[in-house]
Structure formats: structure tokens, C-alpha cells
PDB file of C-alpha atoms in Angstrom:
ATOM      1  CA  MET Q   1     -37.293  92.338  40.135  1.00 83.00           C
ATOM      2  CA  GLU Q   2     -38.428  89.154  41.764  1.00 84.00           C
ATOM      3  CA  GLN Q   3     -34.793  88.141  42.023  1.00 88.00           C
ATOM      4  CA  ILE Q   4     -33.994  91.539  43.773  1.00 90.00           C
ATOM      5  CA  ILE Q   5     -36.993  91.036  46.310  1.00 91.00           C
ATOM      6  CA  PHE Q   6     -35.732  87.726  47.302  1.00 91.00           C
ATOM      7  CA  PHE Q   7     -32.084  88.884  48.019  1.00 92.00           C
ATOM      8  CA  PHE Q   8     -33.497  91.603  50.072  1.00 93.00           C
ATOM      9  CA  VAL Q   9     -35.736  89.431  52.134  1.00 92.00           C
ATOM     10  CA  ALA Q  10     -32.953  86.866  52.394  1.00 93.00           C
ATOM     11  CA  PHE Q  11     -30.587  89.738  53.627  1.00 94.00           C
ATOM     12  CA  LEU Q  12     -33.056  90.604  56.159  1.00 94.00           C
ATOM     13  CA  ALA Q  13     -33.612  87.224  57.473  1.00 93.00           C
ATOM     14  CA  LEU Q  14     -29.858  86.780  57.899  1.00 94.00           C
ATOM     15  CA  VAL Q  15     -29.468  90.111  59.478  1.00 94.00           C
ATOM     16  CA  SER Q  16     -32.537  89.793  61.979  1.00 93.00           C
ATOM     17  CA  GLY Q  17     -31.315  85.975  62.547  1.00 92.00           C
ATOM     18  CA  PHE Q  18     -27.867  87.020  63.656  1.00 91.00           C
ATOM     19  CA  TYR Q  19     -29.182  90.092  65.744  1.00 92.00           C
ATOM     20  CA  PHE Q  20     -31.325  87.413  67.436  1.00 90.00           C
ATOM     21  CA  VAL Q  21     -28.331  85.454  68.501  1.00 88.00           C
ATOM     22  CA  PHE Q  22     -26.177  88.447  69.625  1.00 88.00           C
ATOM     23  CA  ALA Q  23     -28.762  90.673  71.152  1.00 87.00           C
ATOM     24  CA  LYS Q  24     -28.078  91.722  74.791  1.00 82.00           C
ATOM     25  CA  ASN Q  25     -31.738  92.326  75.456  1.00 81.00           C
ATOM     26  CA  ALA Q  26     -34.001  89.362  75.345  1.00 80.00           C
ATOM     27  CA  LEU Q  27     -37.275  91.478  74.105  1.00 81.00           C
ATOM     28  CA  TYR Q  28     -35.217  92.813  71.242  1.00 86.00           C
ATOM     29  CA  SER Q  29     -34.084  89.276  70.633  1.00 87.00           C
ATOM     30  CA  ILE Q  30     -37.809  87.977  70.378  1.00 85.00           C
ATOM     31  CA  LEU Q  31     -38.806  90.782  68.105  1.00 87.00           C
ATOM     32  CA  SER Q  32     -35.900  90.001  65.833  1.00 90.00           C
ATOM     33  CA  LEU Q  33     -36.895  86.453  65.847  1.00 89.00           C
ATOM     34  CA  ILE Q  34     -40.508  87.669  64.632  1.00 89.00           C
ATOM     35  CA  VAL Q  35     -38.879  89.580  61.692  1.00 90.00           C
ATOM     36  CA  THR Q  36     -36.679  86.407  60.848  1.00 92.00           C
ATOM     37  CA  PHE Q  37     -39.931  84.419  60.653  1.00 91.00           C
ATOM     38  CA  PHE Q  38     -42.069  86.858  58.466  1.00 92.00           C
ATOM     39  CA  SER Q  39     -39.007  87.060  56.105  1.00 93.00           C
ATOM     40  CA  ILE Q  40     -38.797  83.238  55.734  1.00 93.00           C
ATOM     41  CA  ALA Q  41     -42.504  83.442  55.143  1.00 92.00           C
ATOM     42  CA  ALA Q  42     -41.957  85.847  52.343  1.00 92.00           C
ATOM     43  CA  LEU Q  43     -39.262  83.534  50.938  1.00 92.00           C
ATOM     44  CA  TYR Q  44     -41.689  80.503  50.946  1.00 90.00           C
ATOM     45  CA  ILE Q  45     -44.172  82.638  49.165  1.00 89.00           C
ATOM     46  CA  LEU Q  46     -41.510  83.949  46.444  1.00 89.00           C
ATOM     47  CA  LEU Q  47     -40.640  80.190  46.033  1.00 85.00           C
ATOM     48  CA  ASN Q  48     -44.103  79.428  45.129  1.00 81.00           C
ATOM     49  CA  ALA Q  49     -44.911  77.610  48.530  1.00 81.00           C
ATOM     50  CA  GLN Q  50     -48.023  79.872  49.480  1.00 82.00           C
ATOM     51  CA  PHE Q  51     -49.260  77.349  51.981  1.00 82.00           C
ATOM     52  CA  LEU Q  52     -45.942  77.186  53.805  1.00 84.00           C
ATOM     53  CA  GLY Q  53     -45.682  80.774  53.969  1.00 87.00           C
ATOM     54  CA  ILE Q  54     -48.849  81.357  55.635  1.00 87.00           C
ATOM     55  CA  VAL Q  55     -48.509  78.632  58.248  1.00 87.00           C
ATOM     56  CA  GLN Q  56     -45.149  80.039  58.886  1.00 87.00           C
ATOM     57  CA  ILE Q  57     -47.020  83.099  59.700  1.00 88.00           C
ATOM     58  CA  ILE Q  58     -49.828  81.797  61.505  1.00 87.00           C
ATOM     59  CA  VAL Q  59     -48.054  79.059  63.481  1.00 85.00           C
ATOM     60  CA  TYR Q  60     -44.474  80.469  64.045  1.00 83.00           C
ATOM     61  CA  ALA Q  61     -44.855  84.234  63.995  1.00 80.00           C
ATOM     62  CA  GLY Q  62     -48.256  84.063  65.465  1.00 81.00           C
ATOM     63  CA  ALA Q  63     -48.543  81.586  67.988  1.00 81.00           C
ATOM     64  CA  ILE Q  64     -45.010  80.403  69.181  1.00 81.00           C
ATOM     65  CA  MET Q  65     -43.863  84.027  69.414  1.00 80.00           C
ATOM     66  CA  VAL Q  66     -46.882  84.924  71.625  1.00 80.00           C
ATOM     67  CA  LEU Q  67     -45.796  82.128  73.796  1.00 80.00           C
ATOM     68  CA  PHE Q  68     -42.277  83.483  73.861  1.00 80.00           C
ATOM     69  CA  LEU Q  69     -42.990  86.884  74.411  1.00 77.00           C
ATOM     70  CA  TYR Q  70     -45.705  85.595  77.301  1.00 78.00           C
ATOM     71  CA  ILE Q  71     -42.839  83.581  79.040  1.00 77.00           C
ATOM     72  CA  LEU Q  72     -40.570  86.430  78.649  1.00 76.00           C
ATOM     73  CA  MET Q  73     -42.914  88.973  80.532  1.00 75.00           C
ATOM     74  CA  MET Q  74     -43.383  86.360  83.093  1.00 74.00           C
ATOM     75  CA  LEU Q  75     -39.910  85.575  83.979  1.00 73.00           C
ATOM     76  CA  ASN Q  76     -39.225  89.531  84.328  1.00 68.00           C
ATOM     77  CA  LEU Q  77     -35.527  89.117  83.548  1.00 63.00           C
ATOM     78  CA  ASN Q  78     -33.446  92.077  84.319  1.00 62.00           C
ATOM     79  CA  LYS Q  79     -29.982  93.370  83.805  1.00 60.00           C
ATOM     80  CA  GLU Q  80     -28.615  91.762  87.040  1.00 62.00           C
ATOM     81  CA  ASP Q  81     -29.405  88.129  85.729  1.00 58.00           C
ATOM     82  CA  GLU Q  82     -27.645  88.753  82.355  1.00 58.00           C
ATOM     83  CA  SER Q  83     -24.277  89.092  84.143  1.00 61.00           C
ATOM     84  CA  ARG Q  84     -24.613  85.584  85.663  1.00 64.00           C
ATOM     85  CA  LYS Q  85     -24.847  83.917  82.318  1.00 64.00           C
ATOM     86  CA  LYS Q  86     -21.811  81.780  80.907  1.00 73.00           C
ATOM     87  CA  ASN Q  87     -20.222  81.933  77.743  1.00 76.00           C
ATOM     88  CA  LEU Q  88     -20.289  78.340  77.002  1.00 80.00           C
ATOM     89  CA  PRO Q  89     -23.994  78.326  75.276  1.00 77.00           C
ATOM     90  CA  LYS Q  90     -22.810  81.013  73.255  1.00 77.00           C
ATOM     91  CA  PHE Q  91     -19.647  78.818  72.003  1.00 82.00           C
ATOM     92  CA  ILE Q  92     -21.939  75.870  71.541  1.00 84.00           C
ATOM     93  CA  GLY Q  93     -24.174  77.897  69.279  1.00 80.00           C
ATOM     94  CA  VAL Q  94     -21.375  79.232  67.206  1.00 85.00           C
ATOM     95  CA  PHE Q  95     -20.142  75.853  66.782  1.00 88.00           C
ATOM     96  CA  SER Q  96     -23.534  74.367  65.958  1.00 87.00           C
ATOM     97  CA  ALA Q  97     -23.912  77.498  63.366  1.00 85.00           C
ATOM     98  CA  GLY Q  98     -20.709  76.371  61.850  1.00 88.00           C
ATOM     99  CA  LEU Q  99     -21.683  72.720  61.357  1.00 88.00           C
ATOM    100  CA  LEU Q 100     -24.901  73.812  59.800  1.00 86.00           C
ATOM    101  CA  LEU Q 101     -23.049  75.975  57.402  1.00 88.00           C
ATOM    102  CA  VAL Q 102     -20.511  73.054  56.353  1.00 88.00           C
ATOM    103  CA  GLY Q 103     -23.866  71.014  55.841  1.00 85.00           C
ATOM    104  CA  ILE Q 104     -25.166  73.793  53.681  1.00 83.00           C
ATOM    105  CA  LEU Q 105     -22.077  74.181  51.664  1.00 85.00           C
ATOM    106  CA  GLY Q 106     -21.789  70.360  51.065  1.00 80.00           C
ATOM    107  CA  ALA Q 107     -25.454  70.424  49.835  1.00 78.00           C
ATOM    108  CA  PHE Q 108     -24.832  73.276  47.521  1.00 77.00           C
ATOM    109  CA  LYS Q 109     -21.806  71.469  46.154  1.00 78.00           C
ATOM    110  CA  GLY Q 110     -23.825  68.425  45.212  1.00 71.00           C
ATOM    111  CA  LEU Q 111     -26.566  70.795  43.550  1.00 66.00           C
ATOM    112  CA  ASN Q 112     -27.143  70.179  39.944  1.00 65.00           C
ATOM    113  CA  GLN Q 113     -26.521  73.366  38.194  1.00 60.00           C
ATOM    114  CA  LYS Q 114     -28.363  72.313  35.005  1.00 59.00           C
ATOM    115  CA  THR Q 115     -31.926  73.167  36.403  1.00 54.00           C
ATOM    116  CA  TYR Q 116     -33.579  75.911  34.139  1.00 53.00           C
ATOM    117  CA  ALA Q 117     -36.653  78.065  35.003  1.00 54.00           C
ATOM    118  CA  GLY Q 118     -38.648  76.414  32.190  1.00 57.00           C
ATOM    119  CA  ASP Q 119     -38.185  73.108  33.743  1.00 59.00           C
ATOM    120  CA  VAL Q 120     -39.906  73.987  36.998  1.00 57.00           C
ATOM    121  CA  ASP Q 121     -43.444  73.161  37.679  1.00 61.00           C
ATOM    122  CA  SER Q 122     -45.486  75.994  38.622  1.00 61.00           C
ATOM    123  CA  SER Q 123     -47.875  73.957  40.526  1.00 60.00           C
ATOM    124  CA  ILE Q 124     -45.502  72.882  43.044  1.00 64.00           C
ATOM    125  CA  GLY Q 125     -46.406  74.117  46.492  1.00 59.00           C
ATOM    126  CA  LEU Q 126     -49.944  74.804  45.789  1.00 70.00           C
ATOM    127  CA  THR Q 127     -52.365  73.502  48.766  1.00 75.00           C
ATOM    128  CA  LYS Q 128     -54.427  71.306  46.388  1.00 78.00           C
ATOM    129  CA  ASN Q 129     -51.195  69.350  45.462  1.00 78.00           C
ATOM    130  CA  LEU Q 130     -50.301  68.987  49.120  1.00 76.00           C
ATOM    131  CA  GLY Q 131     -53.759  68.042  50.164  1.00 80.00           C
ATOM    132  CA  ARG Q 132     -53.720  65.296  47.238  1.00 83.00           C
ATOM    133  CA  LEU Q 133     -50.343  63.947  48.393  1.00 82.00           C
ATOM    134  CA  LEU Q 134     -51.217  64.006  52.278  1.00 81.00           C
ATOM    135  CA  PHE Q 135     -54.536  62.164  51.882  1.00 84.00           C
ATOM    136  CA  ASN Q 136     -53.598  59.638  49.068  1.00 87.00           C
ATOM    137  CA  GLU Q 137     -49.925  58.469  49.653  1.00 88.00           C
ATOM    138  CA  TYR Q 138     -49.253  59.904  53.249  1.00 87.00           C
ATOM    139  CA  VAL Q 139     -52.780  58.969  54.913  1.00 87.00           C
ATOM    140  CA  LEU Q 140     -51.275  56.370  57.316  1.00 89.00           C
ATOM    141  CA  PRO Q 141     -48.581  58.467  58.737  1.00 87.00           C
ATOM    142  CA  PHE Q 142     -51.031  61.659  58.768  1.00 85.00           C
ATOM    143  CA  GLU Q 143     -53.492  60.059  60.903  1.00 89.00           C
ATOM    144  CA  LEU Q 144     -50.911  58.716  63.055  1.00 90.00           C
ATOM    145  CA  ALA Q 145     -49.631  61.958  63.931  1.00 88.00           C
ATOM    146  CA  SER Q 146     -53.141  63.318  64.409  1.00 87.00           C
ATOM    147  CA  ILE Q 147     -53.523  60.517  67.131  1.00 91.00           C
ATOM    148  CA  LEU Q 148     -50.443  61.303  68.795  1.00 89.00           C
ATOM    149  CA  ILE Q 149     -51.199  65.259  68.782  1.00 86.00           C
ATOM    150  CA  LEU Q 150     -54.512  63.952  70.287  1.00 88.00           C
ATOM    151  CA  ALA Q 151     -52.872  61.928  72.904  1.00 89.00           C
ATOM    152  CA  GLY Q 152     -50.424  64.830  73.708  1.00 85.00           C
ATOM    153  CA  ILE Q 153     -53.439  67.322  74.199  1.00 84.00           C
ATOM    154  CA  VAL Q 154     -55.554  65.034  76.461  1.00 85.00           C
ATOM    155  CA  GLY Q 155     -52.198  64.241  78.570  1.00 82.00           C
ATOM    156  CA  ALA Q 156     -51.627  67.987  78.975  1.00 78.00           C
ATOM    157  CA  VAL Q 157     -55.066  68.581  80.114  1.00 80.00           C
ATOM    158  CA  LEU Q 158     -54.966  65.621  82.750  1.00 79.00           C
ATOM    159  CA  ILE Q 159     -51.574  66.995  83.923  1.00 77.00           C
ATOM    160  CA  GLY Q 160     -53.035  70.516  84.228  1.00 73.00           C
ATOM    161  CA  LYS Q 161     -56.156  69.459  85.874  1.00 75.00           C
ATOM    162  CA  LYS Q 162     -55.972  69.762  89.712  1.00 65.00           C
ATOM    163  CA  ASP Q 163     -58.838  67.508  90.659  1.00 61.00           C
ATOM    164  CA  LEU Q 164     -60.111  64.585  88.454  1.00 55.00           C
TER     165      LEU Q 164
END
């Protein structure tokens, strides 16, 4: 049963991803990207990475997609603007997707097929293990990333502020 759900969610992610790329209307494209993000979150949860699934929903399907919809509504695109677009970005996108497919196939070819379900550790992907790893082995990069994010926030506030 779990495998059927996995394949259904993966198929939904692929279909909505393709619709995102080939949709004519920008609003429908963004809505299909939301479906793709929720499908990827479901895949994370099915793969026992609950923390990543919840972060996927909160950050990408929540915050990033609200930002995309806000920008789309601000730009107020109409059908007259669609006819002036060039085909070069579409070809570049298809070429990049082809390169990604070649990379995935190369990684799949090098995959070791001798992994059994009994060998998988069920505690992988839990928040407790992620926190232990972040604050023990990777504490310096974690703190440097937080300082970098803080500097970016302060810089954005200073740039956005009219009068100092």
C-alpha cells in the first residue's frame, strides 16, 4: 500500500511539474508549482524525513509561493505580454532538464541494488537526530550560516530604509 501511495504522489509531482513548465497562464503555473511542493513534501514524509516534509510545506509551499503570487499580482501580466516572449528560455529549460535527467540516470546506474528494507535505520530523518548532528558535528557552519543570514537581514533593512 505504501508503495502505491509513493508512486501516485511521485506521478502527481511529475505531472504538476511538467504543467508548471508548459502552462500558458502564469497563475496556473504557480498553482501547479504549489501542488508540486506539496507532493515533494509528501514524498519526504513517506521516506521517513518528517522534518524535511514539514519544512518543505512551511517554507516553500507557504512563504515562497505567497511571495510568487504577490509578485504575479503586482506585475498584472496579460495576454499581450505573453506574445512578446522569446522561445530561447524554453529551449534552455528543456536542455537543462535533459542534463538533469542524464545526471539522475548516471546516479541511478551507480546505485547499489543490494540494499534491503531490513538494513534501513528507522531513526533516519527524525528531528532529534538532525538536531544532534547540527549542534555537535556541524555547529561552526551552522553558526556561520546564521551570522550570514543576520547580515543579509540587516542589509535588507538598511537598503529598504529611506531615512537613516
